[in-house]
Each structure stands twice: as C-alpha cells, then as structure tokens.
PDB file of C-alpha atoms in Angstrom:
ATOM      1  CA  UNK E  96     175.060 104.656 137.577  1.00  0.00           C
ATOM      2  CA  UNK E  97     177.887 107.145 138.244  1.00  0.00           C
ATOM      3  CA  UNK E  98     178.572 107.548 134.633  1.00  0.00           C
ATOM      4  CA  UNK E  99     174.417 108.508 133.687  1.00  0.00           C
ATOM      5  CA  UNK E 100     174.630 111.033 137.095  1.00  0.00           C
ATOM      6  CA  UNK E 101     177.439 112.437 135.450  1.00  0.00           C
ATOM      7  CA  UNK E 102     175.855 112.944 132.315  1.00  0.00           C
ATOM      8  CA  UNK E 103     172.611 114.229 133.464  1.00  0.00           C
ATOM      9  CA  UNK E 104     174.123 116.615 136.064  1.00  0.00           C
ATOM     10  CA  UNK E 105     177.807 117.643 134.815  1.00  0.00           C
ATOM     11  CA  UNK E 106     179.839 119.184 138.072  1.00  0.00           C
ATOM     12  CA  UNK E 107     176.443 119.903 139.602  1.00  0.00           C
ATOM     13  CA  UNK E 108     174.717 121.635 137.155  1.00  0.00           C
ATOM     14  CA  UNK E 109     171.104 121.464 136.129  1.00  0.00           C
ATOM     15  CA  UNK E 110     170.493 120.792 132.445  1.00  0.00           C
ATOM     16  CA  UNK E 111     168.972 124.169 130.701  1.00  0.00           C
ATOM     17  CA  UNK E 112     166.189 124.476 128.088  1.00  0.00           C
ATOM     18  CA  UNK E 113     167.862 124.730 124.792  1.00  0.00           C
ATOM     19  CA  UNK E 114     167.263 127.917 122.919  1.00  0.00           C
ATOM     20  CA  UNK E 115     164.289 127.587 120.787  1.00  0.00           C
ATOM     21  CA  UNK E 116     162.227 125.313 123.875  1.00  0.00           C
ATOM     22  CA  UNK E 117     162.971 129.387 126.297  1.00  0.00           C
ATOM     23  CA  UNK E 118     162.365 131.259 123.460  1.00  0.00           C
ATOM     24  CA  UNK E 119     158.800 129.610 123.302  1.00  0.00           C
ATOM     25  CA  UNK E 120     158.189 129.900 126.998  1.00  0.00           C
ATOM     26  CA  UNK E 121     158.821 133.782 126.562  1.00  0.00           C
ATOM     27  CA  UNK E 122     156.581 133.985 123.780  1.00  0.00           C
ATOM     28  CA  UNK E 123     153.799 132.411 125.619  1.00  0.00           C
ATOM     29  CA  UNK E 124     154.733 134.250 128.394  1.00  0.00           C
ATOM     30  CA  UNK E 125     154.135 137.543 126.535  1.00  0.00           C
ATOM     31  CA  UNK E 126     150.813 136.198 124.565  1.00  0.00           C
ATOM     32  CA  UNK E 127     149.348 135.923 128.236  1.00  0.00           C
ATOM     33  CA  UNK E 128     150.209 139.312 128.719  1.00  0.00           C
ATOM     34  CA  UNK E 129     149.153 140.792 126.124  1.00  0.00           C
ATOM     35  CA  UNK E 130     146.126 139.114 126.422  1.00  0.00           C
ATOM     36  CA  UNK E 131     145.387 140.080 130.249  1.00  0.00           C
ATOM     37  CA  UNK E 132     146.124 143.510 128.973  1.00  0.00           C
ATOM     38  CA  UNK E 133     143.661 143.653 126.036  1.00  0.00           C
ATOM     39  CA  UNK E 134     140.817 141.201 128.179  1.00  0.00           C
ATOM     40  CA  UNK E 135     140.683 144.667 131.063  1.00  0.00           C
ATOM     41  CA  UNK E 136     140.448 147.142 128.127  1.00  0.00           C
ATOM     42  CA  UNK E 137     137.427 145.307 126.764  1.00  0.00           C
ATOM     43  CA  UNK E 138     136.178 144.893 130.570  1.00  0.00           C
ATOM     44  CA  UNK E 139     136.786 148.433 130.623  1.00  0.00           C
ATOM     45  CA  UNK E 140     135.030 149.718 128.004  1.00  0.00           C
ATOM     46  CA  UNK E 141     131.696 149.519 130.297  1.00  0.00           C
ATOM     47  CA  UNK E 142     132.679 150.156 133.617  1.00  0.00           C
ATOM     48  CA  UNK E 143     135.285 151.554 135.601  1.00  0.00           C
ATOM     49  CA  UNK E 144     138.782 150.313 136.953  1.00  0.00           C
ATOM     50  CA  UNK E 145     137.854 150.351 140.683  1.00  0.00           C
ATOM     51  CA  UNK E 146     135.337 147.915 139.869  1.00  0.00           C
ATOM     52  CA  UNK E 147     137.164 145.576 137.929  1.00  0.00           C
ATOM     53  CA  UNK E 148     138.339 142.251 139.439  1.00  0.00           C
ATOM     54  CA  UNK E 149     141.038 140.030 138.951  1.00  0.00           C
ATOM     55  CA  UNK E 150     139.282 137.218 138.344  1.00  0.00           C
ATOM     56  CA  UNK E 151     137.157 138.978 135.441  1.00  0.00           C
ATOM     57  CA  UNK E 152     140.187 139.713 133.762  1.00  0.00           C
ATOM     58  CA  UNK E 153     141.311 136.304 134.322  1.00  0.00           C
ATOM     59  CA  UNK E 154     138.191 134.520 132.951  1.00  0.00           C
ATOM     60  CA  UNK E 155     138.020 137.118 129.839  1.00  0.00           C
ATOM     61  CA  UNK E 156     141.612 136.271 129.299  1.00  0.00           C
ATOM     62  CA  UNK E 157     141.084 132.435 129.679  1.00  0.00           C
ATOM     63  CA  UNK E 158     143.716 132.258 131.981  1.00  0.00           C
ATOM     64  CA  UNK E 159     143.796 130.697 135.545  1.00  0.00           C
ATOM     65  CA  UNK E 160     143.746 133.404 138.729  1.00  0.00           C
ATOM     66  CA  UNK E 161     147.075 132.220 139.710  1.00  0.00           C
ATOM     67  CA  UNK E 162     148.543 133.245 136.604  1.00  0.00           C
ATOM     68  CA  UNK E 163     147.792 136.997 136.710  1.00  0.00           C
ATOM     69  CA  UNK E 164     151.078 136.956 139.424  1.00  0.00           C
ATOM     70  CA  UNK E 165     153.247 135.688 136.702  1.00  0.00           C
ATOM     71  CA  UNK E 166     153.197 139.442 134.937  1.00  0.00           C
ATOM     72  CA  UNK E 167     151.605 141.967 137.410  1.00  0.00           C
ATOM     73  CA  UNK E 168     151.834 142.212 141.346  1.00  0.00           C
ATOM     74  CA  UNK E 169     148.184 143.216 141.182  1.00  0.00           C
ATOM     75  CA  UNK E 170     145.767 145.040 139.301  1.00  0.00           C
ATOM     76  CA  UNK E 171     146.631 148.626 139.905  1.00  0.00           C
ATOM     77  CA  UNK E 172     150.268 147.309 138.062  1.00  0.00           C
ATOM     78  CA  UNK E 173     148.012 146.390 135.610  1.00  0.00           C
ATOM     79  CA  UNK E 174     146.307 149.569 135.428  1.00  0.00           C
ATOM     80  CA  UNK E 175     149.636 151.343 135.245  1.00  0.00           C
ATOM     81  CA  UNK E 176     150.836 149.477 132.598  1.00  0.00           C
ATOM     82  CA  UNK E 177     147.765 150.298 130.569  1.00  0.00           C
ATOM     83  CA  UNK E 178     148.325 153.841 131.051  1.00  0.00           C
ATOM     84  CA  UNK E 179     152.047 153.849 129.838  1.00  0.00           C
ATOM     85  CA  UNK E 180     150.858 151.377 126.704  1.00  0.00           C
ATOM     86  CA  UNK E 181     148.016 154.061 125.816  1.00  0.00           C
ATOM     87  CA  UNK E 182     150.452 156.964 125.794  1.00  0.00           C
ATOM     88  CA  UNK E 183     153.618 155.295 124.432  1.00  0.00           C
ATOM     89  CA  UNK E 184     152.939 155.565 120.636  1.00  0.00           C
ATOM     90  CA  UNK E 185     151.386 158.404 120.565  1.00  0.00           C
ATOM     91  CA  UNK E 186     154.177 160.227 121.964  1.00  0.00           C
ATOM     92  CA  UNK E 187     156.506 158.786 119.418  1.00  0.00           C
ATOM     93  CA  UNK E 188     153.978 159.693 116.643  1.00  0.00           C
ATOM     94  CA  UNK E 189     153.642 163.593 117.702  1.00  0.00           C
ATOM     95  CA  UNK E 190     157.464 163.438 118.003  1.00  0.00           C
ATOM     96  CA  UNK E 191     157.567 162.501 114.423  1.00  0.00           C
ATOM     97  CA  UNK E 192     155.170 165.139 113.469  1.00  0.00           C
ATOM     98  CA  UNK E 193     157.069 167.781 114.577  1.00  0.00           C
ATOM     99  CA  UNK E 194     160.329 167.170 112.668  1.00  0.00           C
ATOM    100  CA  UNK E 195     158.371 168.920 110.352  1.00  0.00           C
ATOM    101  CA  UNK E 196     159.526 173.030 110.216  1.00  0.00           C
ATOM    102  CA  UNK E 197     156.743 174.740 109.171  1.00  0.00           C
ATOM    103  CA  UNK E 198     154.020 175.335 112.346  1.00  0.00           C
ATOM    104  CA  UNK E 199     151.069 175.219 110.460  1.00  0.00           C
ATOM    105  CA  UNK E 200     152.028 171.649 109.133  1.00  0.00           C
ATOM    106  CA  UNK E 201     153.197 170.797 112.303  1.00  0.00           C
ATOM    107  CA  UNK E 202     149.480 171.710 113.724  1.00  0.00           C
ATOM    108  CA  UNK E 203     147.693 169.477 110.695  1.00  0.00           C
ATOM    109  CA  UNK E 204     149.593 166.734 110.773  1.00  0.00           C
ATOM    110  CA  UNK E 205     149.367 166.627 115.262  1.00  0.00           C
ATOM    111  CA  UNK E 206     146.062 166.943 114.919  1.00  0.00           C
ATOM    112  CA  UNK E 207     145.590 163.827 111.743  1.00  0.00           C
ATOM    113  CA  UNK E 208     148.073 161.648 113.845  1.00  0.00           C
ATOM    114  CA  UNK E 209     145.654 162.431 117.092  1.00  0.00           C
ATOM    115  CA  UNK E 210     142.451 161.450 115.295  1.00  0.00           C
ATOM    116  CA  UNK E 211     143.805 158.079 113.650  1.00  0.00           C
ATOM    117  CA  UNK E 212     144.808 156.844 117.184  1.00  0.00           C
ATOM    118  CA  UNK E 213     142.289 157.701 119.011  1.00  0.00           C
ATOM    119  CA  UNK E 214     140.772 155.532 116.342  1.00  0.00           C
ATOM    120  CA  UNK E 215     142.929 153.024 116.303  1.00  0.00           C
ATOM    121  CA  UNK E 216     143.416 152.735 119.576  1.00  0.00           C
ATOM    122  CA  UNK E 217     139.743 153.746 121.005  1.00  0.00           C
ATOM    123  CA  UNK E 218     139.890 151.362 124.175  1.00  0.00           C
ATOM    124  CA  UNK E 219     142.994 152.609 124.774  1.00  0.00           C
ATOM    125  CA  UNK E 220     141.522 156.334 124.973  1.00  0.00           C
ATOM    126  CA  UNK E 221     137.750 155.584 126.744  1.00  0.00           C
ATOM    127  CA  UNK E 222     140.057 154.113 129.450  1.00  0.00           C
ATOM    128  CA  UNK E 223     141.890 157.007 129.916  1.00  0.00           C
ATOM    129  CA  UNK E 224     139.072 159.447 129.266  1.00  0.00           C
ATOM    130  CA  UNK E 225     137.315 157.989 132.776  1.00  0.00           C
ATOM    131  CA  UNK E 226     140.095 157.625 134.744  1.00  0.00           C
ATOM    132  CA  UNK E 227     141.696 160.648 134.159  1.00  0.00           C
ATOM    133  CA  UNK E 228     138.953 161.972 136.655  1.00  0.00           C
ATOM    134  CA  UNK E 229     138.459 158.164 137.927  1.00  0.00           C
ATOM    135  CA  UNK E 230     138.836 157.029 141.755  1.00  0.00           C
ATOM    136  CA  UNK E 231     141.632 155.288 141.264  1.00  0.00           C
ATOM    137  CA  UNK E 232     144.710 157.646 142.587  1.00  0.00           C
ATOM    138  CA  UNK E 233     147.836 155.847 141.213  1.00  0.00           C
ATOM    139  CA  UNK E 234     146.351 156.075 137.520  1.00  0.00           C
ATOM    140  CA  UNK E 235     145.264 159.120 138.000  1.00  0.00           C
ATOM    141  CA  UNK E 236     148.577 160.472 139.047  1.00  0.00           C
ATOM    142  CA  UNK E 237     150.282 158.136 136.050  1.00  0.00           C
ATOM    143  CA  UNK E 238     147.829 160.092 133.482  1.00  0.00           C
ATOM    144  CA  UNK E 239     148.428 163.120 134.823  1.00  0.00           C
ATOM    145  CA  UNK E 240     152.269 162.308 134.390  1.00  0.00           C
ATOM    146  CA  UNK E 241     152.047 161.026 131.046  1.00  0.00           C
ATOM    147  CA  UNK E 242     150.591 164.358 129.736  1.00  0.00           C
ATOM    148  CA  UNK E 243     153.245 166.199 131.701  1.00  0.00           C
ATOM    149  CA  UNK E 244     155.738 164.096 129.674  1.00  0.00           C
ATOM    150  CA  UNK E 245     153.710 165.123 126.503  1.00  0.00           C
ATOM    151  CA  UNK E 246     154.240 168.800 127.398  1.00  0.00           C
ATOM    152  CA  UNK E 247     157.624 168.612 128.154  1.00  0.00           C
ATOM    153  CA  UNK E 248     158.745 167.163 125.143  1.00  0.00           C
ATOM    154  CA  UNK E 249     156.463 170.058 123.388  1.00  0.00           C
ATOM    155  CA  UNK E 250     158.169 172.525 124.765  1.00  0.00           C
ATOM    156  CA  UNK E 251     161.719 171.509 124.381  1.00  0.00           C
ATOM    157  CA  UNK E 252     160.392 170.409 120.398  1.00  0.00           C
ATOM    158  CA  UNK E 253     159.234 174.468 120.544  1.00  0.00           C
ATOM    159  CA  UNK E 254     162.203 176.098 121.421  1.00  0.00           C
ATOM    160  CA  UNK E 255     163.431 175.439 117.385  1.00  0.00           C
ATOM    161  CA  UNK E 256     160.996 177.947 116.146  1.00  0.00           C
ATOM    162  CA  UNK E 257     161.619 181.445 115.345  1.00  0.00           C
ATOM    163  CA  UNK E 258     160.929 183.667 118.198  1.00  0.00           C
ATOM    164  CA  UNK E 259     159.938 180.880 120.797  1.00  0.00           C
ATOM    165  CA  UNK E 260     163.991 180.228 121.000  1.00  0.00           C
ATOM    166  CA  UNK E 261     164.193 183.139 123.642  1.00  0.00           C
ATOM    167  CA  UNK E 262     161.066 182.441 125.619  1.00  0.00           C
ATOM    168  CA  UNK E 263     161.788 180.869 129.160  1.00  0.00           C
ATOM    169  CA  UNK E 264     161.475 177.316 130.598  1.00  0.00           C
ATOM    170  CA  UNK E 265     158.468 178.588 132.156  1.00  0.00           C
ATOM    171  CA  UNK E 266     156.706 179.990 129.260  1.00  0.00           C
ATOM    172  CA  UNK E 267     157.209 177.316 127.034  1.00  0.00           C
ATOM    173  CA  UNK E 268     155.930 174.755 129.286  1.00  0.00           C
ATOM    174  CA  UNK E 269     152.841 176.423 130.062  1.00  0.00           C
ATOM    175  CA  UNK E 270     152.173 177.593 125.680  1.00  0.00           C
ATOM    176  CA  UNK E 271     152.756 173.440 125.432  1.00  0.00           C
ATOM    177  CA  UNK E 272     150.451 172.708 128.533  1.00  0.00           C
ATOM    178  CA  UNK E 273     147.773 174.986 126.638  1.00  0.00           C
ATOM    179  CA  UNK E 274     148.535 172.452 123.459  1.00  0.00           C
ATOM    180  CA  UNK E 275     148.000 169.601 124.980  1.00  0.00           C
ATOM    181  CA  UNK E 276     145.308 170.240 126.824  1.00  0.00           C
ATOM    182  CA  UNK E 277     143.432 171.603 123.340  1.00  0.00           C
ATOM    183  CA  UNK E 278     144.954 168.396 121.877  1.00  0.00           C
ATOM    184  CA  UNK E 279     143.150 165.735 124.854  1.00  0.00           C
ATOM    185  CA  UNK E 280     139.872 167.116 124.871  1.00  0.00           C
ATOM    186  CA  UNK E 281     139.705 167.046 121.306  1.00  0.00           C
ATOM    187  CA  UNK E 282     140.192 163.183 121.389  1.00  0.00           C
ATOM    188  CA  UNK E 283     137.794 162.708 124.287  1.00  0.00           C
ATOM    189  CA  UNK E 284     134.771 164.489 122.535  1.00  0.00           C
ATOM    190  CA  UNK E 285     135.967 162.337 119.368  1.00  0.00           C
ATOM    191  CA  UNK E 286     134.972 158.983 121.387  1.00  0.00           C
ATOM    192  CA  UNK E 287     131.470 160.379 121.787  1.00  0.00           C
ATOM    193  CA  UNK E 288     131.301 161.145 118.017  1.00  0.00           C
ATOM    194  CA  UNK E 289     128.300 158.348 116.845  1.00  0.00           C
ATOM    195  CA  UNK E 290     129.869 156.381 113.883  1.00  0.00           C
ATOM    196  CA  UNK E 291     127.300 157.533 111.112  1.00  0.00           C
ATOM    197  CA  UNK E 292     127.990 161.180 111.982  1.00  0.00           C
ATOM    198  CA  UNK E 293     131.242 161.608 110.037  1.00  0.00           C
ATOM    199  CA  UNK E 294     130.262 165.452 110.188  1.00  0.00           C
ATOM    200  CA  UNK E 295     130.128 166.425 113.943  1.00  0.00           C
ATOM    201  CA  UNK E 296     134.024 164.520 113.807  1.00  0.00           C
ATOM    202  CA  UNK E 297     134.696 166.996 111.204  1.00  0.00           C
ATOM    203  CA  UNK E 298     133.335 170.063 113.273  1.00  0.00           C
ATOM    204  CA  UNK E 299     135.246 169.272 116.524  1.00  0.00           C
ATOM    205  CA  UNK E 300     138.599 168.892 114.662  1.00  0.00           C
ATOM    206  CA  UNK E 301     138.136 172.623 112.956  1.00  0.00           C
ATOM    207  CA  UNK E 302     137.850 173.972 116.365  1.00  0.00           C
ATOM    208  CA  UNK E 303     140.458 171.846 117.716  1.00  0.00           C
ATOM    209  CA  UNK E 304     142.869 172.856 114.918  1.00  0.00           C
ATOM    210  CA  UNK E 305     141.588 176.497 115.042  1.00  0.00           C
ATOM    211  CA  UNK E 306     142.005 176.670 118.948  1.00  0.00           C
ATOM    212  CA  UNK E 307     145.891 175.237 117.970  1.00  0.00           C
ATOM    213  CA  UNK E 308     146.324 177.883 115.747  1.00  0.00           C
ATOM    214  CA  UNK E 309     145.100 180.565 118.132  1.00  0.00           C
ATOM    215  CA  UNK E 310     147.852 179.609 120.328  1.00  0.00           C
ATOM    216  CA  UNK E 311     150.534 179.458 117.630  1.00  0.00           C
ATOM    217  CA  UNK E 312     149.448 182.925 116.041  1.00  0.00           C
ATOM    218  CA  UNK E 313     149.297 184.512 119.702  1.00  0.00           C
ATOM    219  CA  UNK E 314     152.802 183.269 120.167  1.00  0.00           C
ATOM    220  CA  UNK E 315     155.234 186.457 118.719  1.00  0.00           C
ATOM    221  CA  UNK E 316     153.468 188.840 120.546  1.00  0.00           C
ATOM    222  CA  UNK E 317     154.502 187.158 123.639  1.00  0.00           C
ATOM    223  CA  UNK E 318     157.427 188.394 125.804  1.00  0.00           C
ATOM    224  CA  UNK E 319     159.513 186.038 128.162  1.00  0.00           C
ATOM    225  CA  UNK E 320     160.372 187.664 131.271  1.00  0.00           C
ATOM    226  CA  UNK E 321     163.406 186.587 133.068  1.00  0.00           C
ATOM    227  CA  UNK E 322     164.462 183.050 133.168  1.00  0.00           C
ATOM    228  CA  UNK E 323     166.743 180.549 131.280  1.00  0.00           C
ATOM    229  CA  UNK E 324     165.325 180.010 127.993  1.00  0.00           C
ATOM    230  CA  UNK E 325     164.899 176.488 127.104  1.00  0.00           C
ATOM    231  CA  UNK E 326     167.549 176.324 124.277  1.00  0.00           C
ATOM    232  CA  UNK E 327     170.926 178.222 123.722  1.00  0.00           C
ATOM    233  CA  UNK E 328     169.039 180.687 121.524  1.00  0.00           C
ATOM    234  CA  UNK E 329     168.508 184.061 122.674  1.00  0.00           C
ATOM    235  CA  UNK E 330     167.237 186.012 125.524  1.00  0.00           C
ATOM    236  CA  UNK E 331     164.686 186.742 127.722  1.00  0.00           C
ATOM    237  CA  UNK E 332     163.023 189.937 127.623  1.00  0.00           C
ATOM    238  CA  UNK E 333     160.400 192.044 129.493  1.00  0.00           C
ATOM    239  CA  UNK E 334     156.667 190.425 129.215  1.00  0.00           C
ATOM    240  CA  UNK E 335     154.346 193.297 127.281  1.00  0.00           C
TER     241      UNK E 335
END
C-alpha cells in the first residue's frame, strides 16, 4: 500500500494534467469566452446594455449561469471587455495606415480601413454607437477613453509631418481630437446606411474624407503658441 501512495503522491505532491489534457482545458476555457462575448453582442444588437442580463447571455451562449464567474466578475467586466475588443484592431489598423508619408494617402487609406471594420465588425460598432451616450457610466467612461487613446496616438503619429513638427502638445491633440471625432461619426451614420443603398455609403464617406481634408489643408496656416512641441522638431511660435 505504501509503495502505490508513493507512486500516486511522490513527497506530497498532487499529480498534474499532462500538457496536451491543460492545454485543452484552456482552449475550452477561451471558446466559452469568446462565446459569452459574441452571445451579448448579438443580445445587443436590439437593446441596450443596462438591460441585458446574465442569464440571457448565459442561455444565448449555452452555458450554465455559474459559469459566467469563470471569465468575468460580472457583466459590466463584460461590458468593458467588449469595449477594449471593439477598439483594439482598429487602432492597430489606423496605426498601420499612417506609416504611410504622404497625408492625402494617409486620409484615403484611414478612411477605407474605417469603413471595412465597421463592416466587419458591425456588432462591434452598434454597441458602441448606443453606449457611447448609453446609461451605463463605466462603458461610457471606457469609450470615451478608448477614443482618447485614438487621439493620442494621432497626434504623436502627426508630429512627423512637415510643419506639424513645431506645433505644441496641446495643438496637436486637439487637430487629432477634431480627426477622430470626423472619423466616429462617419462610422456611426455608416450603420444606418440600408444594405441596397450602396450610394448614400458612398455620399457620407466624400464628406467624411472631405471634412478630413479640411482639417489637413487648414493645418500650415496654423501657429502653435507656447508649449513643448510634441517631437524634438522645432519650435513654437505665436498663434496668427
């Protein structure tokens, strides 16, 4: 008997899974989130996250109650998590975009990477679109950081060009805040686009690329005043 206790339990120690039997449990693991994830968005596509339960995202899931706690403390975790997933590629895909040197590119291809994921990803932006403005205050507060994050990487990404180099902190921010903002109601009057109209699509992303360009073309007859530029290049200088 000692000799099997020994085997089963060497110097006190409880047996592990082998690799491939954990690797497995973490799969599953994340297929349940995923799918708790994906089961609010479609919840969500009709009705708003204060009145979502747990236990409809549970049963749309096909997953027990007591297995939501497994992945999220509660549902506005969930929330947040759906708000960081929505903005998370799209970020990296307008970071991508402007590698590029020229602005009016840069404007083009921002504005054909904004329009494929808001279609790709259209749960993703409805959800965002109502609680942006929603009664939840934790998501709204997480949206409202996410675009911040958006700008801010905008206007460090600005500071390359010509003559934006010796704008301030300040002034940067608030020409990328003025992007942004041009760049999120653009994708929120896309959602409301009918399918068979292909045309009214086409209309609101000439006046969302023309209001970019505005912006861009208004740009060198700007004048920083005071305040550390964003980059090592140049100076500030009086505001006309």
């Amino acid at each position: 008997m000692d000799s099997i206790c020994h085997t089963c339990n060497v110097h006190g120690r409880t047996p592990t899974e082998s690799g491939p039997v954990a690797q497995s449990r973490r799969q599953r693991k994340q297929r349940t989130r995923e799918d708790l994830l994906q089961a609010a968005l479609l919840l969500l596509k009709d009705k708003s996250f204060s009145s979502l339960s747990l236990r409809e995202v549970t049963r749309e899931a096909g997953v027990v109650p007591t297995a939501f706690y497994l992945h999220f403390t509660n549902m506005e975790e969930l929330g947040l998590e759906l708000v960081h997933e929505s903005f998370r590629t799209l970020r990296q895909m307008l970071r991508a975009a402007r590698s590029e040197t020229n602005a009016k590119h840069v404007i083009r291809s921002s504005v054909e990477i904004l329009v494929h994921h808001v279609h790709e990803n259209r749960l993703h932006f409805r959800f965002i679109a109502r609680e942006r403005f929603g009664g939840v205050s934790a998501l709204r507060q997480a949206i409202r950081g996410e675009i911040r994050l958006l700008s801010s990487e905008l206007a460090t990404d600005l500071a390359r060009f010509p003559y934006l180099n010796a704008w301030s902190t300040e002034d940067l921010h608030m020409m990328a805040g003025l992007i942004v903002d041009a760049m999120v109601s653009t994708a929120e009057e896309i959602l409301d686009v009918p399918v068979d109209r292909p045309e009214i699509e086409d209309e609101i992303l000439r006046t969302g690329e023309k209001q970019l360009r505005l912006v861009v073309i208004a740009a060198p007859h700007w004048r920083s005043a005071g305040g550390a530029p964003i980059s090592a290049g140049g100076s500030g200088a009086r505001r006309q």
